[in-house]
């Protein structure tokens, strides 16, 4: 359930960040209608390395950590993300399993965009496409270096 306050937050976020700047007001409204808010408890796994993915996440509240499996029992920290940052783009852009595990470091709320909506944004909006592709490349580079 998305509250009016949350809708205002998404609306302001979409208008403020370059990523969504090419969307018309109508398209922003349609996207907001379809976006889902999901709550994750502290310690919960949001995406798991190696699994297929169909969602893209924008952090609304809270903090998450991305980690990479190293051997059977250990892992490497890739980085922490907080409000207004995104994750889950790599599996969707590269059409590959999740590259890392993302875990909630505290109670966290994310706005989730499903794959077909994400792909529409990539096709429709070159700025969105460039930002998610550049970020994905930087993260893939870091993963390769640390693997
Ligand atoms: P994806 O591969 O779909 O699922 C795991 C996600 O972890 C990945 O997309 C990125 O969004 C995120 N991720 C990967 N590497 C990093 C990193 N170095 N810092 C922050 N997030 C990352």
CSV table of C-alpha atoms and ligand atoms in Angstrom, one decimal:
chain,number,residue,atom,x,y,z
A,1,UNK,CA,0.0,0.0,0.0
A,2,UNK,CA,1.5,3.3,-1.0
A,3,UNK,CA,0.5,6.3,1.1
A,4,UNK,CA,-0.1,9.9,-0.3
A,5,UNK,CA,3.1,10.9,1.4
A,6,UNK,CA,5.1,8.1,-0.3
A,7,UNK,CA,3.5,9.1,-3.7
A,8,UNK,CA,4.7,12.6,-3.1
A,9,UNK,CA,8.2,11.3,-2.3
A,10,UNK,CA,8.3,9.3,-5.6
A,11,UNK,CA,6.9,12.1,-7.6
A,12,UNK,CA,9.5,14.6,-6.2
A,13,UNK,CA,12.3,12.0,-6.7
A,14,UNK,CA,11.3,11.4,-10.3
A,15,UNK,CA,11.3,15.1,-11.1
A,16,UNK,CA,14.5,15.8,-9.3
A,17,UNK,CA,16.8,13.1,-10.6
A,18,UNK,CA,18.2,13.1,-14.2
A,19,UNK,CA,17.3,9.4,-14.6
A,20,UNK,CA,13.6,10.0,-15.0
A,21,UNK,CA,13.8,13.4,-16.6
A,22,UNK,CA,12.7,12.3,-20.1
A,23,UNK,CA,9.4,11.0,-18.8
A,24,UNK,CA,6.4,13.1,-19.4
A,25,UNK,CA,4.1,13.9,-16.5
A,26,UNK,CA,1.6,11.3,-17.8
A,27,UNK,CA,4.3,8.6,-18.0
A,28,UNK,CA,5.5,9.4,-14.5
A,29,UNK,CA,1.9,9.1,-13.3
A,30,UNK,CA,1.5,5.7,-15.0
A,31,UNK,CA,4.8,4.5,-13.5
A,32,UNK,CA,3.8,5.6,-10.1
A,33,UNK,CA,0.5,3.7,-10.5
A,34,UNK,CA,2.4,0.5,-11.1
A,35,UNK,CA,5.3,0.9,-8.7
A,36,UNK,CA,5.1,-1.3,-5.5
A,37,UNK,CA,6.5,-0.5,-2.1
A,38,UNK,CA,8.0,-3.5,-0.3
A,39,UNK,CA,9.2,-3.6,3.3
A,40,UNK,CA,12.2,-5.7,4.3
A,41,UNK,CA,13.2,-6.5,7.9
A,42,UNK,CA,16.7,-5.9,9.1
A,43,UNK,CA,18.8,-8.9,8.1
A,44,UNK,CA,16.5,-10.0,5.3
A,45,UNK,CA,17.9,-11.0,1.9
A,46,UNK,CA,16.4,-8.9,-0.8
A,47,UNK,CA,18.1,-10.4,-3.8
A,48,UNK,CA,20.3,-13.5,-3.8
A,49,UNK,CA,23.4,-14.0,-5.9
A,50,UNK,CA,22.9,-16.5,-8.7
A,51,UNK,CA,19.1,-16.3,-8.7
A,52,UNK,CA,17.2,-15.0,-11.7
A,53,UNK,CA,15.7,-11.5,-11.2
A,54,UNK,CA,12.7,-9.6,-12.4
A,55,UNK,CA,12.8,-6.5,-10.3
A,56,UNK,CA,14.6,-3.2,-10.1
A,57,UNK,CA,14.8,-1.5,-6.6
A,58,UNK,CA,14.9,2.2,-5.6
A,59,UNK,CA,15.7,2.6,-1.9
A,60,UNK,CA,13.1,4.7,-0.1
A,61,UNK,CA,14.1,4.2,3.5
A,62,UNK,CA,16.8,2.2,5.2
A,63,UNK,CA,20.1,0.8,4.2
A,64,UNK,CA,21.3,-2.3,2.3
A,65,UNK,CA,24.6,-4.0,1.7
A,66,UNK,CA,25.8,-5.9,-1.4
A,67,UNK,CA,28.0,-8.8,-0.9
A,68,UNK,CA,29.8,-11.3,-3.1
A,69,UNK,CA,30.2,-15.0,-2.3
A,70,UNK,CA,33.8,-16.0,-2.0
A,71,UNK,CA,34.2,-19.8,-1.5
A,72,UNK,CA,31.6,-21.7,0.4
A,73,UNK,CA,31.5,-19.9,3.8
A,74,UNK,CA,32.9,-16.4,3.2
A,75,UNK,CA,31.8,-13.3,1.4
A,76,UNK,CA,33.3,-9.9,0.3
A,77,UNK,CA,31.5,-6.6,1.0
A,78,UNK,CA,30.9,-4.6,-2.2
A,79,UNK,CA,29.2,-1.6,-0.7
A,80,UNK,CA,26.3,-0.1,1.1
A,81,UNK,CA,23.4,1.8,-0.4
A,82,UNK,CA,20.9,4.2,1.1
A,83,UNK,CA,17.8,6.3,0.2
A,84,UNK,CA,17.5,7.4,-3.5
A,85,UNK,CA,20.1,4.8,-4.6
A,86,UNK,CA,19.1,1.9,-6.7
A,87,UNK,CA,20.1,-1.8,-7.2
A,88,UNK,CA,19.0,-4.9,-9.1
A,89,UNK,CA,19.8,-3.3,-12.5
A,90,UNK,CA,22.5,-5.7,-13.5
A,91,UNK,CA,20.4,-8.8,-13.9
A,92,UNK,CA,17.9,-7.0,-15.9
A,93,UNK,CA,20.3,-5.2,-18.2
A,94,UNK,CA,22.8,-8.0,-18.7
A,95,UNK,CA,20.0,-10.7,-18.8
A,96,UNK,CA,22.0,-12.8,-16.3
A,97,UNK,CA,21.5,-14.1,-12.7
A,98,UNK,CA,21.9,-11.7,-9.8
A,99,UNK,CA,25.6,-10.8,-9.5
A,100,UNK,CA,25.6,-10.3,-5.8
A,101,UNK,CA,23.4,-10.7,-2.7
A,102,UNK,CA,21.7,-7.6,-1.3
A,103,UNK,CA,20.7,-7.7,2.4
A,104,UNK,CA,18.8,-5.1,4.5
A,105,UNK,CA,21.2,-3.7,7.1
A,106,UNK,CA,18.1,-2.1,8.9
A,107,UNK,CA,14.4,-2.1,8.3
A,108,UNK,CA,14.2,-1.0,4.7
A,109,UNK,CA,11.5,0.1,2.3
A,110,UNK,CA,12.1,-0.1,-1.5
A,111,UNK,CA,10.0,0.9,-4.5
A,112,UNK,CA,10.1,-1.9,-6.9
A,113,UNK,CA,9.8,-1.6,-10.7
A,114,UNK,CA,9.2,-4.9,-12.6
A,115,UNK,CA,11.3,-6.0,-15.5
A,116,UNK,CA,8.9,-5.0,-18.4
A,117,UNK,CA,8.5,-1.5,-16.9
A,118,UNK,CA,12.2,-1.3,-16.4
A,119,UNK,CA,12.8,-2.3,-20.0
A,120,UNK,CA,10.3,0.3,-21.2
A,121,UNK,CA,12.2,3.0,-19.3
A,122,UNK,CA,15.5,1.8,-20.8
A,123,UNK,CA,14.0,2.0,-24.3
A,124,UNK,CA,12.1,5.2,-23.8
A,125,UNK,CA,14.6,7.3,-21.8
A,126,UNK,CA,18.3,7.5,-22.9
A,127,UNK,CA,19.3,9.3,-19.7
A,128,UNK,CA,17.8,6.5,-17.6
A,129,UNK,CA,19.5,3.9,-19.8
A,130,UNK,CA,22.9,5.6,-19.6
A,131,UNK,CA,22.8,6.0,-15.8
A,132,UNK,CA,21.8,2.4,-15.1
A,133,UNK,CA,24.3,1.1,-17.8
A,134,UNK,CA,27.2,3.1,-16.5
A,135,UNK,CA,26.5,2.1,-12.9
A,136,UNK,CA,26.1,-1.5,-13.9
A,137,UNK,CA,29.5,-1.4,-15.7
A,138,UNK,CA,31.2,0.1,-12.7
A,139,UNK,CA,29.7,-2.5,-10.4
A,140,UNK,CA,30.6,-5.3,-12.8
A,141,UNK,CA,34.2,-4.0,-13.0
A,142,UNK,CA,34.4,-4.0,-9.2
A,143,UNK,CA,32.9,-7.5,-9.0
A,144,UNK,CA,35.5,-8.8,-11.5
A,145,UNK,CA,38.3,-7.2,-9.6
A,146,UNK,CA,37.2,-8.7,-6.3
A,147,UNK,CA,36.3,-12.2,-7.6
B,1,LIG,P1,21.9,-7.5,-9.8
B,1,LIG,O1,23.0,-8.3,-10.3
B,1,LIG,O2,20.6,-7.5,-10.5
B,1,LIG,O3,21.6,-8.0,-8.3
B,1,LIG,C1,22.6,-7.7,-7.3
B,1,LIG,C2,22.8,-6.3,-7.2
B,1,LIG,O4,23.8,-5.8,-6.4
B,1,LIG,C3,23.3,-5.8,-8.6
B,1,LIG,O5,22.3,-6.0,-9.6
B,1,LIG,C4,23.7,-4.4,-8.3
B,1,LIG,O6,22.6,-3.5,-8.3
B,1,LIG,C5,24.2,-4.5,-6.8
B,1,LIG,N1,25.6,-4.3,-6.7
B,1,LIG,C6,26.6,-5.0,-7.4
B,1,LIG,N2,27.8,-4.6,-7.1
B,1,LIG,C7,27.6,-3.5,-6.3
B,1,LIG,C8,28.5,-2.6,-5.6
B,1,LIG,N3,29.8,-2.6,-5.8
B,1,LIG,N4,27.9,-1.6,-4.8
B,1,LIG,C9,26.6,-1.6,-4.7
B,1,LIG,N5,25.7,-2.4,-5.3
B,1,LIG,C10,26.2,-3.4,-6.0
